[in-house]
XYZ file of C-alpha atoms in Angstrom:
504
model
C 381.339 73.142 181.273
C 379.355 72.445 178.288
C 381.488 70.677 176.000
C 383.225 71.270 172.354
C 386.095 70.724 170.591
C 388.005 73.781 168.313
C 391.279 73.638 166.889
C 392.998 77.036 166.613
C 396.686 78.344 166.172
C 398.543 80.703 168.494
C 401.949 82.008 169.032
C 402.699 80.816 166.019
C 401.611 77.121 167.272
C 399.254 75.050 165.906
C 397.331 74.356 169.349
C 394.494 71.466 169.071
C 391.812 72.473 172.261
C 389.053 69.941 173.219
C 386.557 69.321 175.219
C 383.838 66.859 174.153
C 380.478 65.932 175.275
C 377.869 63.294 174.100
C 377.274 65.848 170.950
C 380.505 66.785 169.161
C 380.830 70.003 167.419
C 384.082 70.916 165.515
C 385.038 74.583 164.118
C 387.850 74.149 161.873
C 389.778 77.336 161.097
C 392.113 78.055 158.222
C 394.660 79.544 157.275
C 396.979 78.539 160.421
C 398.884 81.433 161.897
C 398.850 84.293 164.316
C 396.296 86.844 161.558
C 393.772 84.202 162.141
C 394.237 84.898 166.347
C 393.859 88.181 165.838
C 390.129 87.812 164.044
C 388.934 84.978 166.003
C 387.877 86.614 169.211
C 384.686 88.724 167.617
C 382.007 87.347 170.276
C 381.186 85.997 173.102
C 380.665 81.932 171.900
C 384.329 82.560 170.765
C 385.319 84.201 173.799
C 384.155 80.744 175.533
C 385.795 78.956 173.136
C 388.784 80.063 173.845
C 388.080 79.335 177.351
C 387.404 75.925 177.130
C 390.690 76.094 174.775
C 392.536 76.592 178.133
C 390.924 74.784 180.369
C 391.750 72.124 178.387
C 395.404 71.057 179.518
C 394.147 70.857 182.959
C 393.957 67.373 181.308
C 397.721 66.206 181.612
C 396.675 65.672 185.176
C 395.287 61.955 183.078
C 394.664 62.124 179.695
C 397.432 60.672 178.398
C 400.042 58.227 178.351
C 402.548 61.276 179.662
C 400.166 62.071 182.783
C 401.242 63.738 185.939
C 399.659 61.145 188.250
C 401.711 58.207 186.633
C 404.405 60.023 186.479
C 404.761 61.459 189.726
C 403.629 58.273 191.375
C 406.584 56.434 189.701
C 409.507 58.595 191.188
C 408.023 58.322 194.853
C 408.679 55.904 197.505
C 405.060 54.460 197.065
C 405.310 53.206 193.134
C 408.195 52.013 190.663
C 407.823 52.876 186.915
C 406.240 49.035 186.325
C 405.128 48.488 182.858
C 406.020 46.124 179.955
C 409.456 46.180 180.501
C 412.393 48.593 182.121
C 412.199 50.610 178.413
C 408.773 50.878 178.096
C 407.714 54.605 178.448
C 411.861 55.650 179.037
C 410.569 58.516 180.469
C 408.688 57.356 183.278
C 411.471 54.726 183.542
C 414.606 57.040 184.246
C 411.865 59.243 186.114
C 411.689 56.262 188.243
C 415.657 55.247 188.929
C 416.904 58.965 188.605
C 418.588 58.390 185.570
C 416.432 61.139 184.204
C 418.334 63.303 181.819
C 417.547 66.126 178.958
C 417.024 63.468 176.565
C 414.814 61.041 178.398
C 412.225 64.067 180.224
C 409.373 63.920 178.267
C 408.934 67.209 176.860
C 405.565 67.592 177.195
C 405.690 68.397 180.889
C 407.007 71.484 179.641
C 405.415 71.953 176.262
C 401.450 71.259 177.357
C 402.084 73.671 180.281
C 403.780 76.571 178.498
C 400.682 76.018 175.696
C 398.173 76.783 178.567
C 399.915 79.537 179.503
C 399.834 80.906 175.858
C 395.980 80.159 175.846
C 395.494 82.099 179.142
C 397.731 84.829 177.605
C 395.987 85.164 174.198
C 392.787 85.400 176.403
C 393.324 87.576 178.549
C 394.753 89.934 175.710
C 391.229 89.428 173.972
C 389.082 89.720 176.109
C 388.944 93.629 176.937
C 387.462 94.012 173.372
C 385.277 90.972 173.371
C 381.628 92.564 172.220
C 380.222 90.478 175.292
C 377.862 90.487 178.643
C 380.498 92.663 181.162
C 379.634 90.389 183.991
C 380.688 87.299 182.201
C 383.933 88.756 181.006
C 384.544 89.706 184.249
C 384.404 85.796 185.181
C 386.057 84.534 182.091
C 389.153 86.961 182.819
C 389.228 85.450 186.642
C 389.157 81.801 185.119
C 391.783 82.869 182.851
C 394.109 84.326 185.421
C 393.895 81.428 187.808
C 394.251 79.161 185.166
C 397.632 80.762 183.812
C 398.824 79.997 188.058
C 397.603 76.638 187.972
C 399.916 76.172 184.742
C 402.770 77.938 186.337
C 402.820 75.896 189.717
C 403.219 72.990 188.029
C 406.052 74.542 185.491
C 408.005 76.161 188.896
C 407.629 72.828 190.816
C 408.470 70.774 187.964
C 411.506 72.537 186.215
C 412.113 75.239 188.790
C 413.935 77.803 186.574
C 411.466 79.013 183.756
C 410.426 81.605 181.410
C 407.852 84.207 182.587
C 405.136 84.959 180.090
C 402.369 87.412 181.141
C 401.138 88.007 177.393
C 401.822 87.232 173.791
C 404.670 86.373 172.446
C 405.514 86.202 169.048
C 407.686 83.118 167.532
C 410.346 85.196 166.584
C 410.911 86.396 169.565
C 410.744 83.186 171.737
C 414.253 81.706 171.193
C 415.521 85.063 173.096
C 413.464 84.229 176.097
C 415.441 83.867 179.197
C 414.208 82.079 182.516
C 413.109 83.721 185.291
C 414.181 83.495 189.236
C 411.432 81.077 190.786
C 410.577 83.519 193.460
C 409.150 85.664 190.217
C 407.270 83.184 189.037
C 406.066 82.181 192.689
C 405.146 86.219 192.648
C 402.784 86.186 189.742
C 401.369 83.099 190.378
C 400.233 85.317 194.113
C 399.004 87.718 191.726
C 397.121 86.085 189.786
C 395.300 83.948 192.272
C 394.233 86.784 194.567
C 393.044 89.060 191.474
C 391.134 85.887 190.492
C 389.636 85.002 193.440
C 387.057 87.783 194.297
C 385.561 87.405 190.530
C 384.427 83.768 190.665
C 381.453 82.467 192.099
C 381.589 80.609 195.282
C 381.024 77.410 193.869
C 379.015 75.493 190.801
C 375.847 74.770 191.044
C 374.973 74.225 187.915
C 376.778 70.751 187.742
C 375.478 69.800 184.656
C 377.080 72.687 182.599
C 379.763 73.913 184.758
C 381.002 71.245 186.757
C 384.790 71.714 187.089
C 384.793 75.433 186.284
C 386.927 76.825 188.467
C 385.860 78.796 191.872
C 386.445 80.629 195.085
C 386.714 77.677 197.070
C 389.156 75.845 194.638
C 391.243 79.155 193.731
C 391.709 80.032 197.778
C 392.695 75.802 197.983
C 395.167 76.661 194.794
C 396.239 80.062 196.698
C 396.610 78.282 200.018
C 399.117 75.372 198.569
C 401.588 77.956 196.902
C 401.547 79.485 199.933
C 402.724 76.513 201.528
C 405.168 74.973 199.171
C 406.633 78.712 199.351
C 407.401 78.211 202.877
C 404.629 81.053 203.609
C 402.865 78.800 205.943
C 400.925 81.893 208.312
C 399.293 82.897 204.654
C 398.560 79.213 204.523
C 396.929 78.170 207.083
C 394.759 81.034 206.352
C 393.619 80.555 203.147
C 393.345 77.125 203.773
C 390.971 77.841 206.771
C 388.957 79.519 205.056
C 388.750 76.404 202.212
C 388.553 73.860 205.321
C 385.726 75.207 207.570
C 385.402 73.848 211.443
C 387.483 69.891 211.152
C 384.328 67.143 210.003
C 382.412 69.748 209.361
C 381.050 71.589 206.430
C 382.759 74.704 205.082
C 381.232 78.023 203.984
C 381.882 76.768 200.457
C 380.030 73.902 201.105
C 382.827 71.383 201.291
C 382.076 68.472 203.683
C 384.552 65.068 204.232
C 382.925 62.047 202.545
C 381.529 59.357 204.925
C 383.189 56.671 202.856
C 386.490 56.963 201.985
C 386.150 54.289 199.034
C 383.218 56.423 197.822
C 385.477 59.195 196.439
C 386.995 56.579 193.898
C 383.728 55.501 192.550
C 382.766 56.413 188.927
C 379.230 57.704 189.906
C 380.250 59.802 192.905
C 381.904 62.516 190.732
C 382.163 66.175 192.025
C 381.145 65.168 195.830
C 381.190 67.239 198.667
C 384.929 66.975 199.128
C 385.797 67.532 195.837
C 387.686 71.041 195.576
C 389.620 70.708 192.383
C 388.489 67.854 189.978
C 389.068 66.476 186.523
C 386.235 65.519 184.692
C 386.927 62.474 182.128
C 384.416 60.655 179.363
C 383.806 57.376 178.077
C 382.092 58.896 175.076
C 384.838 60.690 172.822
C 385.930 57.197 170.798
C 389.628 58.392 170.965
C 391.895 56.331 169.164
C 395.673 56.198 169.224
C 395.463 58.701 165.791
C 394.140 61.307 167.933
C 395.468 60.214 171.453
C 397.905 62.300 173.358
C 397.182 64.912 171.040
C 394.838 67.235 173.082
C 391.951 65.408 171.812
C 391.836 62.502 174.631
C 389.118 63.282 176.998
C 388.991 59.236 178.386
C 391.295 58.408 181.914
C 394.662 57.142 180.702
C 395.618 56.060 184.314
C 393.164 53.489 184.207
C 394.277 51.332 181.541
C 397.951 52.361 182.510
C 397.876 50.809 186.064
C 395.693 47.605 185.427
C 397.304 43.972 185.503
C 398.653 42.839 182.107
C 397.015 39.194 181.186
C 394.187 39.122 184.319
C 391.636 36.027 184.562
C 389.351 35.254 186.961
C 389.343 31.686 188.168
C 385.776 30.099 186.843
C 383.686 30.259 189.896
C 385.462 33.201 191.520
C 384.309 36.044 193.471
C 387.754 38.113 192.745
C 387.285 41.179 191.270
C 386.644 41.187 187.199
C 389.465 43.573 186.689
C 390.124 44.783 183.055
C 393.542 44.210 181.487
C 396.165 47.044 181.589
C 399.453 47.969 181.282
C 400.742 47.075 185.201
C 402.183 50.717 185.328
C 402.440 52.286 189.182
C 403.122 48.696 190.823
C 402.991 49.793 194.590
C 406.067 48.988 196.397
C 406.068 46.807 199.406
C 407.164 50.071 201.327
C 403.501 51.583 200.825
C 402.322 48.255 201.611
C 403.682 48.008 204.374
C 402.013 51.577 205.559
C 398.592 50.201 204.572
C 398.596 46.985 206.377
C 396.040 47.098 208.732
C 394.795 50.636 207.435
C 390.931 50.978 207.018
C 392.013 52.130 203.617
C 394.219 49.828 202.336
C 391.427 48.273 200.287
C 390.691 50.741 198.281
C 394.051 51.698 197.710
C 395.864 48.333 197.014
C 394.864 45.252 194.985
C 396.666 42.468 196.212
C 396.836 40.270 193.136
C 399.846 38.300 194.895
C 397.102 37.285 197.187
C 394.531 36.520 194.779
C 397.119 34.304 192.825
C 397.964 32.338 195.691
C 394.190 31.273 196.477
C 393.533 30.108 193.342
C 391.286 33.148 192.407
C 392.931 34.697 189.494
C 395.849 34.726 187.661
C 398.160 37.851 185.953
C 400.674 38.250 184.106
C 403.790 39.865 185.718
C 405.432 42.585 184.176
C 408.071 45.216 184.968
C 408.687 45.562 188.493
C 406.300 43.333 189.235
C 405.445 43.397 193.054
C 401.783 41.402 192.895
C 400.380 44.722 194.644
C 398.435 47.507 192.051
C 396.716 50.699 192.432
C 393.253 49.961 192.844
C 391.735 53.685 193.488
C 392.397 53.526 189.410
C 392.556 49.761 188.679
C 389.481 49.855 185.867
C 386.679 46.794 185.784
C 385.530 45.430 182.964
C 381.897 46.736 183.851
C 383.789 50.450 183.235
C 385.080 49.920 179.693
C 383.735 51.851 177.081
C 380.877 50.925 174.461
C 381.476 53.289 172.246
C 383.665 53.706 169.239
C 387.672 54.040 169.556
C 389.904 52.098 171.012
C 388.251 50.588 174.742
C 391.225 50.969 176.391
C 391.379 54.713 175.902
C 388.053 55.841 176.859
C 387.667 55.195 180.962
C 385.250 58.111 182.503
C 386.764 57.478 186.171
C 387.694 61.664 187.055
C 390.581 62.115 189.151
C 390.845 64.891 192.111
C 393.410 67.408 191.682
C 392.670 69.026 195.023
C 390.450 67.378 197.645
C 389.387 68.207 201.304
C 391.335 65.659 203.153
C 394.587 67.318 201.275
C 393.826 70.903 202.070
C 393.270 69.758 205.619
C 396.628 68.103 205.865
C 398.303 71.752 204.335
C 396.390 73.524 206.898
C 397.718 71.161 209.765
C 400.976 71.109 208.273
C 401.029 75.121 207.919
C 400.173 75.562 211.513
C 403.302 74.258 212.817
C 401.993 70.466 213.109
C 401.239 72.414 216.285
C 397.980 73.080 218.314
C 393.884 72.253 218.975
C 393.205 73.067 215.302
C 396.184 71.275 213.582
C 395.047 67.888 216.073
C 391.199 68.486 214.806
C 392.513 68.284 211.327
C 393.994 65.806 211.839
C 391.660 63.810 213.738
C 389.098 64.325 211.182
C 390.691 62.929 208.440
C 391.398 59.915 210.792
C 387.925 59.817 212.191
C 386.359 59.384 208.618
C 388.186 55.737 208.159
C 387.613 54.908 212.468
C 391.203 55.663 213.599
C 391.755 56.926 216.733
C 393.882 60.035 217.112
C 396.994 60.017 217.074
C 399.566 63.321 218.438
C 400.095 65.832 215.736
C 403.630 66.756 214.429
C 405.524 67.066 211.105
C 405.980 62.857 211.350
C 402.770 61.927 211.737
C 400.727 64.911 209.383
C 403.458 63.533 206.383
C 402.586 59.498 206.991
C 399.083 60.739 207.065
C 399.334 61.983 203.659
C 400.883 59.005 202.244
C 398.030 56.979 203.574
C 395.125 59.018 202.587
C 396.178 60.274 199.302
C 398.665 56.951 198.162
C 398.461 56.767 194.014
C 397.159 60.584 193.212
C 400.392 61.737 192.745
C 401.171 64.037 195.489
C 403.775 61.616 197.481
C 406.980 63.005 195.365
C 405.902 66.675 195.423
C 405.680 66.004 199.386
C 409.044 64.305 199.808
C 410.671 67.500 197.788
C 408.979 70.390 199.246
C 409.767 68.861 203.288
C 413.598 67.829 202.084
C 413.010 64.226 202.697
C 413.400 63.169 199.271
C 416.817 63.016 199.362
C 417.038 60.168 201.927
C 413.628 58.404 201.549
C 414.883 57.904 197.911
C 418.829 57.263 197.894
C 418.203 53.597 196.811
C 416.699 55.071 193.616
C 419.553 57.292 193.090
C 417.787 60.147 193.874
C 420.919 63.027 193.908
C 420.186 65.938 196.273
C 420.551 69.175 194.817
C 419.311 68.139 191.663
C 416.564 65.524 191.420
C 414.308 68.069 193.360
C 413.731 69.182 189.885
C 413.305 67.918 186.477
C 416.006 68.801 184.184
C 414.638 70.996 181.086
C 413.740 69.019 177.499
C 416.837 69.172 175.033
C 414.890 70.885 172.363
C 414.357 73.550 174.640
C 417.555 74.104 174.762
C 418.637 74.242 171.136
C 419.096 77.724 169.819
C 417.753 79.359 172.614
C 419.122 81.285 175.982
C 417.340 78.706 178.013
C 420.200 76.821 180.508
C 419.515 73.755 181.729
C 418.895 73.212 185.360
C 421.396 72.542 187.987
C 423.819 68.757 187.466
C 421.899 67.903 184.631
C-alpha cells in the first residue's frame, strides 16, 4: 500500500493509525471525538485513509515490544520468556511459566485488536455513502470485512469468550457489552471471509503500491485455518486446496514453495512466491521510544528483542557480526534437539554456546540463558538502521503471517493425516530442505510444523488447538482447562459485564 500516517478518533477513542513510507505525510484532525468521525469520510483519499487506518494493527504481529510472535513463542515448548531478567517484560514472563493472571496479561492483546475491529466497523458504516469509484468501494468493503475476521481470530483464539461488534458502538454504551459464545464469533468470522473473498483481486501485482493488501489467495488461506482450528477440517482441506495448488508446484494464485528455505528469512526476498499473508516492516520511520508502541512503530521489534545482549566478535573471526539485542525467545534445548541434524537448523538456531566455546565470539548471558537464539530474526549489524530514531527500533526484516509451507501442513492435517495428497504435502515441504519422506499421520504432520515454522509463533496455537498443550507443557505449569486461553485484562473488567475467563 502506499504509505501515510493519520491520527483520528473513534468510538470515543483517540486511535493513532500509521503507515509510513520514505515520504511522510501527517493529517492532524481536531477537535477529538465521535462529530469529527462522522465528517471525516467525505471522499475517496479519506475513504483510503481510513483503510490504511485498519490495516494498520495487522502490525502487533511485530511492531512492538508486546508482539504476538514473541509472545507466543515464549509460552511454547520451543522458547522461554529470556530477556534481562525473570521481571523484565512480566507479561511475557508469567506468559512463559503460566503464572499469567488478569494483572500481568498485557492488555493490549485485547485493546489493539478490539481497536481494529472498531476501524473495520466505522468503515464499513462509511463507506455506502463514500462519493467514490463503485468498483473500488466494492474492494475497500471486502478488505474491510476480512480484516474485521483477521482481528477476531486472534481475539477468539486468544481470550476465547469476547464481545461481538459488527458496527459502531458508542462509549456509553460499551461498559454494558456482554461476551459472546465463541461459536458466534467463529460464525461471523465465516461470514465475513466468504463475503470478502469473491471481491478481492486474485493477488497484487502491483508490489510497489499494494504489496500486503489483502487477497483471494490470502483470504481463502485465512478462511481455510478457521476452518481448521474449528474442527471443520472437510471445509479445510478445501479451501486450503484451492490456496495450495498440486504439492511443489505452483498454485492458481501463483503461490510456489521457495527453493531455499533460508531465502524466506532474508531482508531482500520480501513478498516471494510463498508468501500468502505478510507483514511489511521499514527501516525508514526514525521511531523513537516517544512514539514506540504507540501505533506509530513501523520498524521489526522482534529483531532487536531476540538478539544476544553484549555480542563481540573475536578479532579475526568469521562468526557472524550479529547486532546486540535483548536475548528474548532463547530456544530451549527441546527445539534443539528437533533441529539437530535438520537441513534447517541453521537458519533457525544460532548456536552462540558453540561460537563461545571456539573462541569466536563472546555474549553476554541473560535470562534463561540457553547459548541457542532465534536466528530467522537474529538482526546483523549490516541491517541496522541509518536513519534518525533510535537504531534499535527501526529493523525492515517483514515477518510471514501465513506462508505456503503452513497452509500445506493445515491441508495435510485437515485430510485426516491420511492419503496420496496429505503424503504429497507432506513430502513437498520435506523435499524443499532434501529429506526423504517420511509416513504421514497426526505425529509426524505436528513435528513437521515445529521444524519448518520454529520462532514465527505458531508452535503454542498448535499445541492448544490438537490438546497437546496440556502435557507437552506441565513443567511450565501449564493448567488444562484454563491456560488454553488467556485470561481477560483487569481493566476490562472494571465496571463492566465482562467475566473473566474460566480459573483465572
Amino acid at each position: 500500500m502506499k504509505l501515510k500516517t493519520i491520527f483520528y478518533p473513534a468510538v470515543g477513542l483517540f486511535m493513532a493509525a500509521s503507515l509510513l513510507s520514505c515520504s511522510k505525510e501527517y493529517i492532524e484532525l481536531d477537535p477529538l471525538g465521535q462529530p469529527l468521525v462522522d465528517s471525516y469520510y467525505s471522499n475517496e483519499s479519506e475513504a483510503y485513509s481510513g483503510l490504511i487506518a485498519a490495516y494498520d494493527i495487522i502490525g502487533k504481529q511485530s511492531k512492538s515490544f508486546e508482539n504476538m510472535i514473541t509472545m507466543m513463542n515464549a509460552g511454547s515448548d520451543d522458547h522461554f520468556a529470556g530477556g534481562g531478567g525473570p521481571s523484565d517484560g512480566i507479561g511475557i514472563q508469567s506468559f512463559s511459566n503460566y503464572s499469567i493472571d488478569a494483572s500481568t496479561i498485557p492488555g493490549s492483546f485485547w485493546n489493539d485488536y478490539f481497536q481494529g475491529v472498531f476501524r473495520t466497523n466505522i468503515l464499513l458504516q462509511k463507506l455506502p455513502d463514500v462519493p467514490m469509484d463503485d468498483a473500488l468501494r466494492t474492494r475497500f468493503t471486502a478488505e474491510a470485512k476480512a480484516l474485521r475476521a483477521y482481528y477476531y481470530f486472534e481475539l477468539v483464539r486468544l481470550f476465547g469468550n469476547v464481545p461481538l461488534f459488527t458496527e459502531p458502538i458508542l462509549t456509553s454504551e460499551i461498559y454494558n457489552v456482554e461476551q459472546a459464545a465463541p461459536e458466534d464469533v467463529y460464525a461471523q468470522i465465516e461470514t465475513d471471509l466468504t463475503e470478502a473473498l469473491p471481491d478481492l483481486p486474485a493477488r497484487i501485482t502491483d508490489l510497489e503500491n499494494e504489496a500486503g493488501r489483502l487477497t483471494q489467495g490470502s483470504v481463502q488461506a485465512l478462511l481455510g485455518k478457521v476452518y481448521l482450528y474449528e474442527g471443520k477440517n472437510q471445509l479445510a482441506a478445501q479451501q486450503l486446496a484451492e490456496v495450495n495448488g498440486t504439492p511443489g508446484g505452483t498454485s492458481k494464485y501463483g503461490y510456489q514453495l521457495v527453493d531455499n528455505f533460508a531465502d524466506l528469512f532474508s531482508l531482500d526476498n520480501a513478498f516471494n512466491s510463498e508468501s500468502i499473508l505478510e507483514l511489511a516492516a521499514t527501516s525508514l520511520a526514525n521511531v523513537n521510544y516517544d512514539i514506540w508502541g504507540g501505533g506509530q512503530n513501523e520498524g521489526n521489534t522482534v529483531n532487536q528483542m531476540v538478539g544476544p545482549r553484549g555480542y563481540s566478535v573475536t578479532a579475526g573471526s568469521s562468526a557472524p557480526d550479529y547486532a546486540g539485542g535483548w536475548s528474548f525467545n532463547t530456544v530451549t534445548q527441546g527445539l534443539y534437539d528437533v533441529l539437530n541434524g535438520d537441513p534447517r537448523f541453521d537458519a533457525t538456531i544460532a548456536d552462540l554456546k558453540a561460537l563461545e566455546a571456539a573462541g569466536e565470539a563472546t555474549y553476554t548471558p541473560g535470562n534463561k540463558d540457553t547459548g541457542y537464539f532465534l536466528k530467522k530474526f537474529m538482526p546483523l549489524n549490516a541491517d541496522k538502521s541509518t536513519g534518525g530514531g533510535n537504531v534499535e527500533l527501526n529493523y525492515r526484516q517483514n515477518v510471514y503471517i501465513i506462508r505456503l509451507a503452513d497452509t500445506y501442513l493445515m491441508e495435510a492435517e485437515a485430510l485426516g493425516a491420511s492419503g496420496a495428497r496429505a503424503q504429497a504435502l507432506l513430502d513437498a515441504v520435506r523435499a524443499r530442505v532434501g529429506l526423504a519422506a517420511v509416513p504421514v499421520s497426526m505425529d509426524n504432520i505436528m513435528l513437521e510444523r515445529r521444524r519448518e515454522l520454529a520462532g514465527e509463533g505458531h508452535r503454542w496455537f498448535d499445541l492448544v488447538r490438537t490438546g497437546r498443550a496440556a502435557s507437552v507443557l506441565a513443567d511450565r505449569g501449564f493448567t488444562a482447562g484454563k491456560n488454553e486461553i488467556l485470561p481477560i485484562p483487569l481493566n476490562e473488567l472494571e465496571n463492566t459485564l465482562i467475566v473473566q475467563n474460566p480459573n483465572y
